[in-house]
Amino acid sequence: MAGVDVVAACRAFVAVSGHGSFTVGASVARIPQSVASRRIAALEKYLGARLLTRSSRSVALTPFGRELLPSARRLVELAEAMEHDAEQARLRPFRIAVPAVCAPHRLARLVAAARGHGLTLDPHPADPGRRAELARTLEVRAAVVAVPPDEGAWRVPLGLAGVADEGGTSALYLETLRAGRVDRRARRRRVWIHAEDDVPHVRDRVTRLRDAVGLLPAQVVVTASLVAATAEVLGSADLLLCPPGQAAELGLHWRPIGELTLARGYDVTSRAREDVQRIRALPPALIGACLGAVDDHAPGVGAG
């Protein structure tokens, strides 16, 4: 129907015919009377016959109009149902798997900001392997997955954090954890790796460095519990592998690792390209903050 908005014209036709008045019908349809008149006239021109007879006081259906009114009503009802369904779809929670280490208050800010983009986020915290599995099995619409830092949209540097402030921001060398001859019976300091960093591009590099500097295998411990690992660190000279922001939240002193540069990498994955694009359209600073970013101005920059 070139040049005619069929749904809008039918809305005007149904409203005016139902109230027998252009004035009342236009008010019900929430359009000016002149607009209602133009829309119905355009519909009549397209259909090739008059739908209404007009007088100075009222309007009435023509025989042709009576025949077309049921179809017009069905079209208006279908359009309204579609609009309702579209609104419900926009409001339906968008389930996304996120790192379990994301701070709740930062996730809340991201959820609030996403609403302004027409997206109702439903974050589902999980460890790296579980997040990837949730995305593969379509249990979530998208997932923030762990990737090598040079392949990710976000990069979060890792270092070692402990109770003692051993030199401010100067690097801490893993080889200093090697026991000397005089203290071989003393408890060996350990490095705790949380499940978020139990991925090959982090864990394997740490264990290779452990072996290269002569530490015992038991001095690098992988754990599923951040609480348990932090408790061990708080009660000893042990160290936690983590970003600087997380160290600050845990009340620990953070330093980079002297022998290597280590970082988490993150990207968004989904079976639907549109869902990836919807997540990427959100403010990168807020996503970066959830992941522990220090420089939150853009993805792909150093973070902690």
PDB file of C-alpha atoms in Angstrom:
ATOM      1  CA  MET A   1       0.000   0.000   0.000  1.00  0.00           C
ATOM      2  CA  ALA A   2       2.311   2.699  -1.321  1.00  0.00           C
ATOM      3  CA  GLY A   3       2.154   5.970   0.587  1.00  0.00           C
ATOM      4  CA  VAL A   4      -0.329   4.688   3.176  1.00  0.00           C
ATOM      5  CA  ASP A   5       0.365   3.407   6.694  1.00  0.00           C
ATOM      6  CA  VAL A   6      -2.200   0.599   6.679  1.00  0.00           C
ATOM      7  CA  VAL A   7      -2.151  -0.053  10.419  1.00  0.00           C
ATOM      8  CA  ALA A   8      -2.417   3.639  11.308  1.00  0.00           C
ATOM      9  CA  ALA A   9      -5.213   4.144   8.783  1.00  0.00           C
ATOM     10  CA  CYS A  10      -7.130   1.129  10.100  1.00  0.00           C
ATOM     11  CA  ARG A  11      -6.710   2.370  13.681  1.00  0.00           C
ATOM     12  CA  ALA A  12      -8.291   5.673  12.706  1.00  0.00           C
ATOM     13  CA  PHE A  13     -11.063   3.919  10.764  1.00  0.00           C
ATOM     14  CA  VAL A  14     -11.921   1.552  13.645  1.00  0.00           C
ATOM     15  CA  ALA A  15     -11.887   4.365  16.233  1.00  0.00           C
ATOM     16  CA  VAL A  16     -13.998   6.814  14.203  1.00  0.00           C
ATOM     17  CA  SER A  17     -16.522   4.206  13.057  1.00  0.00           C
ATOM     18  CA  GLY A  18     -16.852   2.834  16.579  1.00  0.00           C
ATOM     19  CA  HIS A  19     -17.732   6.234  18.058  1.00  0.00           C
ATOM     20  CA  GLY A  20     -19.610   7.691  15.088  1.00  0.00           C
ATOM     21  CA  SER A  21     -17.542  10.862  15.318  1.00  0.00           C
ATOM     22  CA  PHE A  22     -14.236  12.089  13.913  1.00  0.00           C
ATOM     23  CA  THR A  23     -13.724  14.248  16.990  1.00  0.00           C
ATOM     24  CA  VAL A  24     -14.254  11.470  19.543  1.00  0.00           C
ATOM     25  CA  GLY A  25     -12.625   8.775  17.421  1.00  0.00           C
ATOM     26  CA  ALA A  26      -9.506  10.860  16.838  1.00  0.00           C
ATOM     27  CA  SER A  27      -9.285  11.602  20.557  1.00  0.00           C
ATOM     28  CA  VAL A  28      -9.492   7.886  21.387  1.00  0.00           C
ATOM     29  CA  ALA A  29      -6.814   7.143  18.786  1.00  0.00           C
ATOM     30  CA  ARG A  30      -4.719   9.984  20.266  1.00  0.00           C
ATOM     31  CA  ILE A  31      -4.299  11.809  16.972  1.00  0.00           C
ATOM     32  CA  PRO A  32      -5.604  15.180  15.702  1.00  0.00           C
ATOM     33  CA  GLN A  33      -8.958  15.098  13.936  1.00  0.00           C
ATOM     34  CA  SER A  34      -7.349  16.316  10.702  1.00  0.00           C
ATOM     35  CA  VAL A  35      -4.885  13.423  10.781  1.00  0.00           C
ATOM     36  CA  ALA A  36      -7.680  10.886  11.292  1.00  0.00           C
ATOM     37  CA  SER A  37      -9.560  12.362   8.351  1.00  0.00           C
ATOM     38  CA  ARG A  38      -6.497  12.204   6.067  1.00  0.00           C
ATOM     39  CA  ARG A  39      -5.686   8.623   7.021  1.00  0.00           C
ATOM     40  CA  ILE A  40      -9.207   7.367   6.394  1.00  0.00           C
ATOM     41  CA  ALA A  41      -9.365   9.253   3.092  1.00  0.00           C
ATOM     42  CA  ALA A  42      -6.082   7.640   2.007  1.00  0.00           C
ATOM     43  CA  LEU A  43      -7.423   4.198   2.963  1.00  0.00           C
ATOM     44  CA  GLU A  44     -10.598   4.802   0.970  1.00  0.00           C
ATOM     45  CA  LYS A  45      -8.586   5.905  -2.048  1.00  0.00           C
ATOM     46  CA  TYR A  46      -6.446   2.787  -1.923  1.00  0.00           C
ATOM     47  CA  LEU A  47      -9.415   0.413  -1.441  1.00  0.00           C
ATOM     48  CA  GLY A  48     -11.405   2.180  -4.156  1.00  0.00           C
ATOM     49  CA  ALA A  49     -14.618   2.897  -2.230  1.00  0.00           C
ATOM     50  CA  ARG A  50     -15.986   5.006   0.599  1.00  0.00           C
ATOM     51  CA  LEU A  51     -15.820   3.516   4.083  1.00  0.00           C
ATOM     52  CA  LEU A  52     -17.788   6.235   5.872  1.00  0.00           C
ATOM     53  CA  THR A  53     -20.516   8.699   5.073  1.00  0.00           C
ATOM     54  CA  ARG A  54     -19.888  12.074   6.647  1.00  0.00           C
ATOM     55  CA  SER A  55     -22.374  14.652   7.855  1.00  0.00           C
ATOM     56  CA  SER A  56     -21.941  17.834   9.854  1.00  0.00           C
ATOM     57  CA  ARG A  57     -22.722  16.030  13.114  1.00  0.00           C
ATOM     58  CA  SER A  58     -21.753  12.379  12.691  1.00  0.00           C
ATOM     59  CA  VAL A  59     -20.304   9.672  10.486  1.00  0.00           C
ATOM     60  CA  ALA A  60     -21.744   6.286   9.559  1.00  0.00           C
ATOM     61  CA  LEU A  61     -20.433   3.158   7.929  1.00  0.00           C
ATOM     62  CA  THR A  62     -21.192   2.587   4.261  1.00  0.00           C
ATOM     63  CA  PRO A  63     -22.094  -0.963   3.190  1.00  0.00           C
ATOM     64  CA  PHE A  64     -18.522  -1.284   1.959  1.00  0.00           C
ATOM     65  CA  GLY A  65     -17.251   0.000   5.303  1.00  0.00           C
ATOM     66  CA  ARG A  66     -19.309  -2.597   7.190  1.00  0.00           C
ATOM     67  CA  GLU A  67     -17.743  -5.340   5.078  1.00  0.00           C
ATOM     68  CA  LEU A  68     -14.186  -4.072   5.745  1.00  0.00           C
ATOM     69  CA  LEU A  69     -14.537  -3.206   9.440  1.00  0.00           C
ATOM     70  CA  PRO A  70     -13.947  -6.762  10.815  1.00  0.00           C
ATOM     71  CA  SER A  71     -10.736  -7.103   8.784  1.00  0.00           C
ATOM     72  CA  ALA A  72      -9.596  -3.663   9.955  1.00  0.00           C
ATOM     73  CA  ARG A  73     -10.232  -4.646  13.574  1.00  0.00           C
ATOM     74  CA  ARG A  74      -8.235  -7.875  13.169  1.00  0.00           C
ATOM     75  CA  LEU A  75      -5.347  -5.968  11.661  1.00  0.00           C
ATOM     76  CA  VAL A  76      -5.333  -3.425  14.502  1.00  0.00           C
ATOM     77  CA  GLU A  77      -5.518  -6.173  17.137  1.00  0.00           C
ATOM     78  CA  LEU A  78      -2.688  -8.088  15.478  1.00  0.00           C
ATOM     79  CA  ALA A  79      -0.535  -4.950  15.356  1.00  0.00           C
ATOM     80  CA  GLU A  80      -1.218  -4.256  19.038  1.00  0.00           C
ATOM     81  CA  ALA A  81      -0.363  -7.860  19.921  1.00  0.00           C
ATOM     82  CA  MET A  82       2.887  -7.543  17.990  1.00  0.00           C
ATOM     83  CA  GLU A  83       3.762  -4.304  19.780  1.00  0.00           C
ATOM     84  CA  HIS A  84       3.060  -5.973  23.133  1.00  0.00           C
ATOM     85  CA  ASP A  85       5.201  -8.981  22.227  1.00  0.00           C
ATOM     86  CA  ALA A  86       8.015  -6.693  21.094  1.00  0.00           C
ATOM     87  CA  GLU A  87       7.920  -4.817  24.399  1.00  0.00           C
ATOM     88  CA  GLN A  88       8.003  -8.085  26.338  1.00  0.00           C
ATOM     89  CA  ALA A  89      10.930  -9.299  24.241  1.00  0.00           C
ATOM     90  CA  ARG A  90      12.844  -6.102  24.980  1.00  0.00           C
ATOM     91  CA  LEU A  91      12.189  -6.531  28.705  1.00  0.00           C
ATOM     92  CA  ARG A  92      12.985 -10.247  28.782  1.00  0.00           C
ATOM     93  CA  PRO A  93      16.166 -10.842  30.801  1.00  0.00           C
ATOM     94  CA  PHE A  94      19.314 -11.253  28.727  1.00  0.00           C
ATOM     95  CA  ARG A  95      21.194 -13.998  30.576  1.00  0.00           C
ATOM     96  CA  ILE A  96      24.943 -13.587  30.377  1.00  0.00           C
ATOM     97  CA  ALA A  97      27.680 -15.636  32.025  1.00  0.00           C
ATOM     98  CA  VAL A  98      30.254 -13.456  33.769  1.00  0.00           C
ATOM     99  CA  PRO A  99      33.374 -14.160  35.864  1.00  0.00           C
ATOM    100  CA  ALA A 100      32.539 -15.241  39.382  1.00  0.00           C
ATOM    101  CA  VAL A 101      35.091 -12.701  40.648  1.00  0.00           C
ATOM    102  CA  CYS A 102      33.102  -9.713  39.337  1.00  0.00           C
ATOM    103  CA  ALA A 103      32.260  -7.396  42.231  1.00  0.00           C
ATOM    104  CA  PRO A 104      28.464  -7.239  42.806  1.00  0.00           C
ATOM    105  CA  HIS A 105      28.358  -3.434  43.003  1.00  0.00           C
ATOM    106  CA  ARG A 106      30.131  -3.140  39.641  1.00  0.00           C
ATOM    107  CA  LEU A 107      27.789  -5.685  38.059  1.00  0.00           C
ATOM    108  CA  ALA A 108      24.845  -3.699  39.429  1.00  0.00           C
ATOM    109  CA  ARG A 109      26.133  -0.544  37.712  1.00  0.00           C
ATOM    110  CA  LEU A 110      26.456  -2.452  34.439  1.00  0.00           C
ATOM    111  CA  VAL A 111      22.914  -3.835  34.749  1.00  0.00           C
ATOM    112  CA  ALA A 112      21.544  -0.344  35.452  1.00  0.00           C
ATOM    113  CA  ALA A 113      23.382   1.141  32.473  1.00  0.00           C
ATOM    114  CA  ALA A 114      22.233  -1.675  30.169  1.00  0.00           C
ATOM    115  CA  ARG A 115      18.607  -0.776  30.845  1.00  0.00           C
ATOM    116  CA  GLY A 116      19.266   2.541  29.163  1.00  0.00           C
ATOM    117  CA  HIS A 117      20.263   0.557  26.071  1.00  0.00           C
ATOM    118  CA  GLY A 118      17.047  -1.478  26.104  1.00  0.00           C
ATOM    119  CA  LEU A 119      18.792  -4.518  27.576  1.00  0.00           C
ATOM    120  CA  THR A 120      17.742  -6.245  30.800  1.00  0.00           C
ATOM    121  CA  LEU A 121      20.905  -8.078  31.805  1.00  0.00           C
ATOM    122  CA  ASP A 122      20.716 -11.159  34.022  1.00  0.00           C
ATOM    123  CA  PRO A 123      24.344 -11.881  35.045  1.00  0.00           C
ATOM    124  CA  HIS A 124      25.184 -15.488  35.840  1.00  0.00           C
ATOM    125  CA  PRO A 125      28.559 -15.717  37.676  1.00  0.00           C
ATOM    126  CA  ALA A 126      30.623 -18.790  36.835  1.00  0.00           C
ATOM    127  CA  ASP A 127      34.208 -19.999  36.478  1.00  0.00           C
ATOM    128  CA  PRO A 128      35.921 -19.920  33.048  1.00  0.00           C
ATOM    129  CA  GLY A 129      35.171 -23.481  31.930  1.00  0.00           C
ATOM    130  CA  ARG A 130      31.562 -23.258  33.034  1.00  0.00           C
ATOM    131  CA  ARG A 131      31.033 -19.939  31.230  1.00  0.00           C
ATOM    132  CA  ALA A 132      32.228 -21.396  27.936  1.00  0.00           C
ATOM    133  CA  GLU A 133      30.011 -24.447  28.423  1.00  0.00           C
ATOM    134  CA  LEU A 134      26.947 -22.310  29.192  1.00  0.00           C
ATOM    135  CA  ALA A 135      27.468 -20.429  25.932  1.00  0.00           C
ATOM    136  CA  ARG A 136      27.919 -23.655  23.923  1.00  0.00           C
ATOM    137  CA  THR A 137      24.756 -25.230  25.321  1.00  0.00           C
ATOM    138  CA  LEU A 138      22.706 -22.032  24.910  1.00  0.00           C
ATOM    139  CA  GLU A 139      21.937 -21.877  28.627  1.00  0.00           C
ATOM    140  CA  VAL A 140      22.963 -18.222  28.375  1.00  0.00           C
ATOM    141  CA  ARG A 141      22.638 -15.855  25.443  1.00  0.00           C
ATOM    142  CA  ALA A 142      26.227 -14.664  25.774  1.00  0.00           C
ATOM    143  CA  ALA A 143      29.277 -15.238  27.948  1.00  0.00           C
ATOM    144  CA  VAL A 144      32.367 -13.287  28.921  1.00  0.00           C
ATOM    145  CA  VAL A 145      35.009 -15.942  28.303  1.00  0.00           C
ATOM    146  CA  ALA A 146      38.688 -16.237  29.186  1.00  0.00           C
ATOM    147  CA  VAL A 147      41.051 -15.927  26.221  1.00  0.00           C
ATOM    148  CA  PRO A 148      44.787 -15.232  25.826  1.00  0.00           C
ATOM    149  CA  PRO A 149      45.280 -11.535  26.592  1.00  0.00           C
ATOM    150  CA  ASP A 150      46.507 -10.662  23.085  1.00  0.00           C
ATOM    151  CA  GLU A 151      43.271 -12.094  21.634  1.00  0.00           C
ATOM    152  CA  GLY A 152      40.811 -10.438  23.998  1.00  0.00           C
ATOM    153  CA  ALA A 153      38.797  -7.252  24.057  1.00  0.00           C
ATOM    154  CA  TRP A 154      39.838  -6.641  27.664  1.00  0.00           C
ATOM    155  CA  ARG A 155      43.216  -7.248  29.299  1.00  0.00           C
ATOM    156  CA  VAL A 156      43.643  -7.427  33.077  1.00  0.00           C
ATOM    157  CA  PRO A 157      47.232  -7.598  34.446  1.00  0.00           C
ATOM    158  CA  LEU A 158      47.992 -10.134  37.138  1.00  0.00           C
ATOM    159  CA  GLY A 159      50.486 -10.015  39.961  1.00  0.00           C
ATOM    160  CA  LEU A 160      51.056 -11.344  43.456  1.00  0.00           C
ATOM    161  CA  ALA A 161      49.317 -10.020  46.561  1.00  0.00           C
ATOM    162  CA  GLY A 162      50.090 -10.631  50.206  1.00  0.00           C
ATOM    163  CA  VAL A 163      49.592  -9.234  53.680  1.00  0.00           C
ATOM    164  CA  ALA A 164      52.972  -7.535  53.938  1.00  0.00           C
ATOM    165  CA  ASP A 165      53.884  -4.415  52.009  1.00  0.00           C
ATOM    166  CA  GLU A 166      57.235  -5.573  50.661  1.00  0.00           C
ATOM    167  CA  GLY A 167      58.274  -2.614  48.634  1.00  0.00           C
ATOM    168  CA  GLY A 168      55.322  -0.736  47.227  1.00  0.00           C
ATOM    169  CA  THR A 169      54.893  -1.236  43.498  1.00  0.00           C
ATOM    170  CA  SER A 170      58.305  -2.823  42.811  1.00  0.00           C
ATOM    171  CA  ALA A 171      58.190  -6.241  41.186  1.00  0.00           C
ATOM    172  CA  LEU A 172      58.181  -9.419  43.231  1.00  0.00           C
ATOM    173  CA  TYR A 173      60.355 -12.212  41.835  1.00  0.00           C
ATOM    174  CA  LEU A 174      59.068 -15.731  42.210  1.00  0.00           C
ATOM    175  CA  GLU A 175      62.578 -17.030  42.750  1.00  0.00           C
ATOM    176  CA  THR A 176      62.622 -15.269  46.136  1.00  0.00           C
ATOM    177  CA  LEU A 177      60.154 -17.899  47.363  1.00  0.00           C
ATOM    178  CA  ARG A 178      62.807 -20.584  47.009  1.00  0.00           C
ATOM    179  CA  ALA A 179      63.889 -21.866  50.422  1.00  0.00           C
ATOM    180  CA  GLY A 180      67.486 -21.257  51.478  1.00  0.00           C
ATOM    181  CA  ARG A 181      69.712 -23.886  52.998  1.00  0.00           C
ATOM    182  CA  VAL A 182      69.162 -22.679  56.556  1.00  0.00           C
ATOM    183  CA  ASP A 183      65.369 -22.754  56.380  1.00  0.00           C
ATOM    184  CA  ARG A 184      64.671 -25.913  54.395  1.00  0.00           C
ATOM    185  CA  ARG A 185      62.440 -27.224  57.178  1.00  0.00           C
ATOM    186  CA  ALA A 186      60.479 -24.001  57.403  1.00  0.00           C
ATOM    187  CA  ARG A 187      57.073 -23.738  55.787  1.00  0.00           C
ATOM    188  CA  ARG A 188      57.476 -22.852  52.124  1.00  0.00           C
ATOM    189  CA  ARG A 189      55.648 -19.776  50.880  1.00  0.00           C
ATOM    190  CA  ARG A 190      52.978 -20.660  48.342  1.00  0.00           C
ATOM    191  CA  VAL A 191      51.302 -18.955  45.415  1.00  0.00           C
ATOM    192  CA  TRP A 192      47.551 -19.504  45.296  1.00  0.00           C
ATOM    193  CA  ILE A 193      45.844 -19.553  41.894  1.00  0.00           C
ATOM    194  CA  HIS A 194      42.083 -19.055  41.972  1.00  0.00           C
ATOM    195  CA  ALA A 195      39.756 -20.854  39.528  1.00  0.00           C
ATOM    196  CA  GLU A 196      39.419 -17.681  37.405  1.00  0.00           C
ATOM    197  CA  ASP A 197      43.111 -18.049  36.500  1.00  0.00           C
ATOM    198  CA  ASP A 198      43.051 -21.829  36.149  1.00  0.00           C
ATOM    199  CA  VAL A 199      43.341 -21.481  32.372  1.00  0.00           C
ATOM    200  CA  PRO A 200      46.312 -22.580  30.221  1.00  0.00           C
ATOM    201  CA  HIS A 201      47.558 -19.122  29.259  1.00  0.00           C
ATOM    202  CA  VAL A 202      47.895 -18.220  32.972  1.00  0.00           C
ATOM    203  CA  ARG A 203      48.339 -21.453  34.937  1.00  0.00           C
ATOM    204  CA  ASP A 204      50.850 -23.066  32.572  1.00  0.00           C
ATOM    205  CA  ARG A 205      53.083 -20.001  32.465  1.00  0.00           C
ATOM    206  CA  VAL A 206      53.172 -19.834  36.260  1.00  0.00           C
ATOM    207  CA  THR A 207      53.987 -23.525  36.641  1.00  0.00           C
ATOM    208  CA  ARG A 208      56.744 -23.295  34.016  1.00  0.00           C
ATOM    209  CA  LEU A 209      58.238 -20.361  35.898  1.00  0.00           C
ATOM    210  CA  ARG A 210      57.902 -22.297  39.159  1.00  0.00           C
ATOM    211  CA  ASP A 211      59.971 -25.129  37.713  1.00  0.00           C
ATOM    212  CA  ALA A 212      62.484 -22.777  36.104  1.00  0.00           C
ATOM    213  CA  VAL A 213      63.304 -20.951  39.364  1.00  0.00           C
ATOM    214  CA  GLY A 214      63.448 -24.133  41.428  1.00  0.00           C
ATOM    215  CA  LEU A 215      60.283 -23.977  43.522  1.00  0.00           C
ATOM    216  CA  LEU A 216      58.583 -27.141  44.730  1.00  0.00           C
ATOM    217  CA  PRO A 217      55.418 -28.261  42.907  1.00  0.00           C
ATOM    218  CA  ALA A 218      53.410 -27.745  46.104  1.00  0.00           C
ATOM    219  CA  GLN A 219      54.371 -24.056  46.190  1.00  0.00           C
ATOM    220  CA  VAL A 220      51.872 -23.275  43.444  1.00  0.00           C
ATOM    221  CA  VAL A 221      48.342 -24.264  44.465  1.00  0.00           C
ATOM    222  CA  VAL A 222      45.199 -24.107  42.317  1.00  0.00           C
ATOM    223  CA  THR A 223      41.988 -23.711  44.316  1.00  0.00           C
ATOM    224  CA  ALA A 224      38.305 -23.328  43.500  1.00  0.00           C
ATOM    225  CA  SER A 225      37.669 -21.195  46.584  1.00  0.00           C
ATOM    226  CA  LEU A 226      38.774 -17.576  46.582  1.00  0.00           C
ATOM    227  CA  VAL A 227      37.687 -17.316  50.222  1.00  0.00           C
ATOM    228  CA  ALA A 228      39.868 -20.254  51.263  1.00  0.00           C
ATOM    229  CA  ALA A 229      42.851 -18.956  49.292  1.00  0.00           C
ATOM    230  CA  THR A 230      42.506 -15.457  50.738  1.00  0.00           C
ATOM    231  CA  ALA A 231      42.251 -16.898  54.255  1.00  0.00           C
ATOM    232  CA  GLU A 232      45.521 -18.770  53.711  1.00  0.00           C
ATOM    233  CA  VAL A 233      47.203 -15.591  52.498  1.00  0.00           C
ATOM    234  CA  LEU A 234      45.850 -13.513  55.388  1.00  0.00           C
ATOM    235  CA  GLY A 235      47.187 -15.995  57.901  1.00  0.00           C
ATOM    236  CA  SER A 236      50.649 -16.507  56.425  1.00  0.00           C
ATOM    237  CA  ALA A 237      53.298 -15.160  54.081  1.00  0.00           C
ATOM    238  CA  ASP A 238      51.606 -16.834  51.098  1.00  0.00           C
ATOM    239  CA  LEU A 239      50.656 -14.901  47.983  1.00  0.00           C
ATOM    240  CA  LEU A 240      47.514 -14.719  45.850  1.00  0.00           C
ATOM    241  CA  LEU A 241      47.685 -14.388  42.075  1.00  0.00           C
ATOM    242  CA  CYS A 242      45.189 -11.645  41.229  1.00  0.00           C
ATOM    243  CA  PRO A 243      44.688  -8.196  39.630  1.00  0.00           C
ATOM    244  CA  PRO A 244      45.543  -5.082  41.686  1.00  0.00           C
ATOM    245  CA  GLY A 245      41.888  -4.064  42.017  1.00  0.00           C
ATOM    246  CA  GLN A 246      40.945  -7.397  43.509  1.00  0.00           C
ATOM    247  CA  ALA A 247      43.914  -7.233  45.868  1.00  0.00           C
ATOM    248  CA  ALA A 248      42.721  -3.854  47.119  1.00  0.00           C
ATOM    249  CA  GLU A 249      39.203  -5.191  47.723  1.00  0.00           C
ATOM    250  CA  LEU A 250      40.702  -8.065  49.733  1.00  0.00           C
ATOM    251  CA  GLY A 251      42.943  -5.741  51.755  1.00  0.00           C
ATOM    252  CA  LEU A 252      46.166  -7.141  50.285  1.00  0.00           C
ATOM    253  CA  HIS A 253      49.295  -5.464  48.914  1.00  0.00           C
ATOM    254  CA  TRP A 254      49.836  -6.136  45.200  1.00  0.00           C
ATOM    255  CA  ARG A 255      53.000  -6.226  43.107  1.00  0.00           C
ATOM    256  CA  PRO A 256      53.712  -7.338  39.521  1.00  0.00           C
ATOM    257  CA  ILE A 257      55.708 -10.514  38.910  1.00  0.00           C
ATOM    258  CA  GLY A 258      59.349  -9.789  38.135  1.00  0.00           C
ATOM    259  CA  GLU A 259      60.112 -12.688  35.799  1.00  0.00           C
ATOM    260  CA  LEU A 260      57.124 -12.421  33.443  1.00  0.00           C
ATOM    261  CA  THR A 261      54.194 -10.272  32.380  1.00  0.00           C
ATOM    262  CA  LEU A 262      50.960 -12.043  33.146  1.00  0.00           C
ATOM    263  CA  ALA A 263      47.384 -11.011  32.377  1.00  0.00           C
ATOM    264  CA  ARG A 264      43.825 -12.213  32.074  1.00  0.00           C
ATOM    265  CA  GLY A 265      42.169 -11.815  28.699  1.00  0.00           C
ATOM    266  CA  TYR A 266      38.428 -11.543  28.140  1.00  0.00           C
ATOM    267  CA  ASP A 267      36.079 -11.495  25.187  1.00  0.00           C
ATOM    268  CA  VAL A 268      32.361 -11.944  24.537  1.00  0.00           C
ATOM    269  CA  THR A 269      31.010 -15.023  22.810  1.00  0.00           C
ATOM    270  CA  SER A 270      27.546 -16.115  21.722  1.00  0.00           C
ATOM    271  CA  ARG A 271      25.946 -18.398  19.157  1.00  0.00           C
ATOM    272  CA  ALA A 272      24.157 -15.301  17.824  1.00  0.00           C
ATOM    273  CA  ARG A 273      26.256 -12.487  16.371  1.00  0.00           C
ATOM    274  CA  GLU A 274      23.518  -9.985  17.215  1.00  0.00           C
ATOM    275  CA  ASP A 275      23.813 -10.827  20.916  1.00  0.00           C
ATOM    276  CA  VAL A 276      27.578 -10.230  20.838  1.00  0.00           C
ATOM    277  CA  GLN A 277      26.967  -6.862  19.204  1.00  0.00           C
ATOM    278  CA  ARG A 278      24.396  -5.915  21.856  1.00  0.00           C
ATOM    279  CA  ILE A 279      26.905  -6.567  24.630  1.00  0.00           C
ATOM    280  CA  ARG A 280      29.674  -4.721  22.793  1.00  0.00           C
ATOM    281  CA  ALA A 281      27.338  -1.740  22.421  1.00  0.00           C
ATOM    282  CA  LEU A 282      27.314  -1.278  26.199  1.00  0.00           C
ATOM    283  CA  PRO A 283      29.774   1.196  27.771  1.00  0.00           C
ATOM    284  CA  PRO A 284      33.208  -0.517  27.586  1.00  0.00           C
ATOM    285  CA  ALA A 285      34.261   1.263  30.784  1.00  0.00           C
ATOM    286  CA  LEU A 286      31.531  -0.449  32.812  1.00  0.00           C
ATOM    287  CA  ILE A 287      32.324  -3.884  31.408  1.00  0.00           C
ATOM    288  CA  GLY A 288      36.016  -3.279  32.048  1.00  0.00           C
ATOM    289  CA  ALA A 289      35.297  -2.213  35.619  1.00  0.00           C
ATOM    290  CA  CYS A 290      33.430  -5.472  36.248  1.00  0.00           C
ATOM    291  CA  LEU A 291      36.422  -7.421  34.993  1.00  0.00           C
ATOM    292  CA  GLY A 292      38.854  -5.418  37.099  1.00  0.00           C
ATOM    293  CA  ALA A 293      40.044  -2.850  34.567  1.00  0.00           C
ATOM    294  CA  VAL A 294      42.259  -0.005  35.753  1.00  0.00           C
ATOM    295  CA  ASP A 295      42.013   2.036  32.538  1.00  0.00           C
ATOM    296  CA  ASP A 296      38.319   1.826  31.738  1.00  0.00           C
ATOM    297  CA  HIS A 297      38.199   4.170  28.772  1.00  0.00           C
ATOM    298  CA  ALA A 298      38.252   1.509  26.083  1.00  0.00           C
ATOM    299  CA  PRO A 299      38.480  -2.224  25.610  1.00  0.00           C
ATOM    300  CA  GLY A 300      41.838  -3.747  24.831  1.00  0.00           C
ATOM    301  CA  VAL A 301      43.762  -1.504  27.194  1.00  0.00           C
ATOM    302  CA  GLY A 302      45.695  -2.480  30.280  1.00  0.00           C
ATOM    303  CA  ALA A 303      43.494  -3.332  33.203  1.00  0.00           C
ATOM    304  CA  GLY A 304      43.793  -4.556  36.710  1.00  0.00           C
TER     305      GLY A 304
END
